[in-house]
Amino acid sequence: LIALTGDLVDGSVPHLGGTAALFADLRARHGVYVVNGNHEYYSGEKSWAQEYQRLGLILLKNQHRVIEHHGARLVVAGVTDYSAAAFDPTEASDPQRALAQAPEGLIRILLAHQPRSAAAAEQAGIDLQLSGHTHGGQLYVPGVGTPVVPSRYGQKYASGWVEGPHYPVYVSRGVGTSSLPVRLGVPPEVTLFVLRRGPRGLLRA
């Protein structure tokens, strides 16, 4: 499956619809899943929600799906952006709602745009969270650090694996930019995950 963890767009549907149409070309055996980031809310979330559906993307707004593959099953859940309630109280991020009535005993993967959703999702029994938002810092100058790190989930965790304090979170650098249309020392990233069940639960490779 393909997971898109938000901030696909930064502009209205009339302005970016032609470019966003490229998402319709994405194909995966078990579907293409997306969650909203803060920039979807800046850009007219309701219009984009309709457009994503039209393009064949599966938008998870505090919802989940059960994926079956060769007799194995896992849960893929998605929450609205951590800041969504500031734009629309009915859109508040709710991990518990996203996992409501999900089958017990299955691996649970959460798609959440901002890494800091992990604290709120801990009680939902998540095994792995996939996030973005930080752009990996976007600008890295040796000796200076990464000045653009909007996540509060530990400022040093701009990208890569975050081992706790709640559960493993992978923070993707993504492929775009914010504010300044430039990356420095932080290459774009599309990540391939291979999930395997081991004797102690979910393993990664």
Short mmCIF file of C-alpha atoms in Angstrom, two decimals:
data_model
loop_
_atom_site.label_atom_id
_atom_site.label_comp_id
_atom_site.label_asym_id
_atom_site.label_seq_id
_atom_site.Cartn_x
_atom_site.Cartn_y
_atom_site.Cartn_z
CA LEU A 1 0.00 0.00 0.00
CA ILE A 2 1.02 3.62 -0.39
CA ALA A 3 0.80 6.00 2.57
CA LEU A 4 0.80 9.78 2.12
CA THR A 5 1.11 11.52 5.47
CA GLY A 6 -0.26 14.96 4.68
CA ASP A 7 0.73 18.31 3.24
CA LEU A 8 0.21 17.07 -0.29
CA VAL A 9 -0.84 20.57 -1.30
CA ASP A 10 -0.34 24.22 -0.39
CA GLY A 11 -3.00 26.05 -2.35
CA SER A 12 -6.60 25.77 -3.51
CA VAL A 13 -8.10 23.07 -5.73
CA PRO A 14 -8.60 25.52 -8.64
CA HIS A 15 -4.96 26.58 -8.37
CA LEU A 16 -3.34 23.16 -7.89
CA GLY A 17 -5.94 20.71 -9.18
CA GLY A 18 -4.08 20.08 -12.43
CA THR A 19 -0.87 19.15 -10.62
CA ALA A 20 -2.65 17.17 -7.91
CA ALA A 21 -4.26 15.07 -10.66
CA LEU A 22 -0.94 13.24 -10.83
CA PHE A 23 -1.89 11.48 -7.59
CA ALA A 24 -4.49 9.55 -9.59
CA ASP A 25 -1.59 7.71 -11.24
CA LEU A 26 -0.52 6.12 -7.95
CA ARG A 27 -1.37 2.43 -7.80
CA ALA A 28 -0.98 -0.08 -4.99
CA ARG A 29 -2.47 -3.51 -4.45
CA HIS A 30 -4.05 -2.53 -1.13
CA GLY A 31 -4.80 1.11 -1.89
CA VAL A 32 -3.39 4.61 -1.58
CA TYR A 33 -4.06 6.12 1.84
CA VAL A 34 -3.76 9.77 2.82
CA VAL A 35 -4.22 11.88 5.93
CA ASN A 36 -4.53 15.63 6.14
CA GLY A 37 -1.68 17.86 7.20
CA ASN A 38 -1.87 21.44 8.40
CA HIS A 39 -1.48 22.75 4.84
CA GLU A 40 -4.64 20.99 3.68
CA TYR A 41 -6.47 23.04 6.30
CA TYR A 42 -4.74 26.23 5.15
CA SER A 43 -5.85 25.42 1.60
CA GLY A 44 -9.54 24.51 1.96
CA GLU A 45 -9.71 21.03 3.48
CA LYS A 46 -13.28 20.24 2.51
CA SER A 47 -12.59 20.92 -1.17
CA TRP A 48 -9.42 18.86 -1.03
CA ALA A 49 -11.22 16.00 0.71
CA GLN A 50 -13.60 15.81 -2.23
CA GLU A 51 -10.74 16.06 -4.71
CA TYR A 52 -8.73 13.31 -3.03
CA GLN A 53 -11.77 11.05 -3.20
CA ARG A 54 -12.25 11.89 -6.87
CA LEU A 55 -8.61 10.99 -7.53
CA GLY A 56 -9.05 7.58 -5.92
CA LEU A 57 -7.16 8.29 -2.70
CA ILE A 58 -8.48 6.82 0.56
CA LEU A 59 -8.65 9.71 3.03
CA LEU A 60 -8.62 8.54 6.64
CA LYS A 61 -10.10 11.16 8.96
CA ASN A 62 -10.04 9.54 12.40
CA GLN A 63 -10.83 6.26 10.66
CA HIS A 64 -9.22 2.89 9.99
CA ARG A 65 -9.22 0.06 7.48
CA VAL A 66 -8.30 -3.59 7.93
CA ILE A 67 -5.83 -4.82 5.31
CA GLU A 68 -5.70 -8.51 4.41
CA HIS A 69 -2.69 -10.02 2.66
CA HIS A 70 -2.05 -13.74 2.16
CA GLY A 71 -4.15 -14.63 5.19
CA ALA A 72 -2.55 -12.00 7.45
CA ARG A 73 -4.33 -8.86 8.62
CA LEU A 74 -3.29 -5.50 10.00
CA VAL A 75 -4.99 -2.23 10.82
CA VAL A 76 -4.13 1.02 9.05
CA ALA A 77 -5.58 4.06 10.83
CA GLY A 78 -5.33 7.75 10.11
CA VAL A 79 -6.01 10.89 12.11
CA THR A 80 -6.63 14.47 11.10
CA ASP A 81 -3.80 16.92 11.65
CA TYR A 82 -2.77 17.63 15.24
CA SER A 83 -3.84 21.26 14.78
CA ALA A 84 -7.07 20.56 12.85
CA ALA A 85 -9.40 21.64 15.68
CA ALA A 86 -8.08 25.20 15.35
CA PHE A 87 -9.56 25.31 11.85
CA ASP A 88 -12.72 23.29 12.52
CA PRO A 89 -13.65 21.81 15.94
CA THR A 90 -15.43 18.92 14.22
CA GLU A 91 -12.11 17.94 12.61
CA ALA A 92 -10.21 17.49 15.90
CA SER A 93 -7.58 14.75 15.76
CA ASP A 94 -8.88 11.71 17.66
CA PRO A 95 -6.75 8.53 17.71
CA GLN A 96 -9.25 6.71 19.93
CA ARG A 97 -12.02 7.34 17.42
CA ALA A 98 -9.73 6.26 14.59
CA LEU A 99 -9.26 2.86 16.21
CA ALA A 100 -12.83 2.42 17.49
CA GLN A 101 -14.05 -1.13 16.86
CA ALA A 102 -10.75 -2.14 15.25
CA PRO A 103 -10.12 -5.89 15.66
CA GLU A 104 -8.04 -6.80 18.68
CA GLY A 105 -4.73 -8.60 18.34
CA LEU A 106 -3.73 -7.08 15.00
CA ILE A 107 -0.73 -4.87 14.29
CA ARG A 108 -1.88 -1.24 14.27
CA ILE A 109 -0.19 1.35 12.06
CA LEU A 110 -1.14 4.99 12.47
CA LEU A 111 -0.77 7.65 9.79
CA ALA A 112 -0.47 11.03 11.50
CA HIS A 113 0.96 14.11 9.85
CA GLN A 114 2.68 15.48 12.93
CA PRO A 115 4.97 13.27 15.01
CA ARG A 116 3.63 14.77 18.23
CA SER A 117 0.33 12.92 17.69
CA ALA A 118 2.13 9.98 19.28
CA ALA A 119 1.48 11.16 22.83
CA ALA A 120 -2.28 11.28 22.30
CA ALA A 121 -2.35 7.97 20.43
CA GLU A 122 -0.47 5.91 22.99
CA GLN A 123 -3.65 4.62 24.66
CA ALA A 124 -4.97 3.41 21.29
CA GLY A 125 -2.39 0.63 21.25
CA ILE A 126 -0.40 1.74 18.22
CA ASP A 127 2.56 -0.39 17.09
CA LEU A 128 4.04 2.02 14.55
CA GLN A 129 3.33 5.59 13.49
CA LEU A 130 4.26 7.11 10.15
CA SER A 131 4.57 10.90 10.08
CA GLY A 132 6.05 13.82 8.19
CA HIS A 133 5.60 17.56 8.80
CA THR A 134 9.17 18.45 9.74
CA HIS A 135 10.77 18.30 6.25
CA GLY A 136 13.77 16.85 8.09
CA GLY A 137 14.50 20.40 9.18
CA GLN A 138 14.68 21.45 5.49
CA LEU A 139 17.84 23.48 6.03
CA TYR A 140 20.90 21.94 7.66
CA VAL A 141 24.13 23.79 8.18
CA PRO A 142 26.86 21.87 10.06
CA GLY A 143 27.40 23.42 13.44
CA VAL A 144 24.16 25.40 13.25
CA GLY A 145 21.51 22.69 13.28
CA THR A 146 18.10 22.46 11.68
CA PRO A 147 16.21 25.77 12.08
CA VAL A 148 12.91 24.62 10.54
CA VAL A 149 11.63 21.86 12.83
CA PRO A 150 7.95 22.51 13.53
CA SER A 151 7.40 19.30 15.51
CA ARG A 152 7.32 19.43 19.30
CA TYR A 153 7.88 15.69 19.56
CA GLY A 154 11.44 16.22 20.68
CA GLN A 155 13.11 18.94 18.61
CA LYS A 156 16.10 16.72 17.88
CA TYR A 157 13.86 14.25 16.05
CA ALA A 158 13.65 16.02 12.72
CA SER A 159 13.62 12.79 10.72
CA GLY A 160 14.10 9.05 10.89
CA TRP A 161 13.25 6.63 13.69
CA VAL A 162 12.02 7.97 17.01
CA GLU A 163 12.23 5.16 19.57
CA GLY A 164 9.69 6.36 22.09
CA PRO A 165 8.82 7.64 24.58
CA HIS A 166 5.51 6.15 23.48
CA TYR A 167 6.12 3.74 20.58
CA PRO A 168 8.20 3.74 17.39
CA VAL A 169 7.54 6.65 15.05
CA TYR A 170 9.14 7.15 11.65
CA VAL A 171 9.40 10.79 10.59
CA SER A 172 9.83 11.17 6.84
CA ARG A 173 11.69 14.12 5.37
CA GLY A 174 9.13 14.15 2.55
CA VAL A 175 9.74 15.60 -0.88
CA GLY A 176 8.55 19.19 -0.62
CA THR A 177 9.47 22.44 1.09
CA SER A 178 7.81 25.01 3.33
CA SER A 179 8.21 28.79 3.33
CA LEU A 180 11.45 28.75 1.33
CA PRO A 181 11.47 26.65 -1.88
CA VAL A 182 14.87 25.17 -1.08
CA ARG A 183 16.48 22.26 0.75
CA LEU A 184 20.00 22.39 2.09
CA GLY A 185 21.72 19.32 3.46
CA VAL A 186 18.37 17.54 3.82
CA PRO A 187 17.62 15.46 0.71
CA PRO A 188 14.01 14.55 -0.13
CA GLU A 189 12.81 11.11 0.82
CA VAL A 190 10.36 8.43 -0.31
CA THR A 191 10.57 5.52 2.12
CA LEU A 192 9.96 1.83 1.50
CA PHE A 193 8.91 -0.23 4.54
CA VAL A 194 8.84 -4.01 4.63
CA LEU A 195 6.87 -5.21 7.65
CA ARG A 196 7.43 -8.63 9.19
CA ARG A 197 5.92 -10.18 12.28
CA GLY A 198 8.54 -11.55 14.66
CA PRO A 199 8.34 -13.41 17.98
CA ARG A 200 7.97 -10.10 19.87
CA GLY A 201 5.57 -8.40 17.49
CA LEU A 202 6.26 -6.05 14.63
CA LEU A 203 9.77 -6.00 13.19
CA ARG A 204 10.99 -3.67 10.51
CA ALA A 205 13.51 -4.02 7.71
#
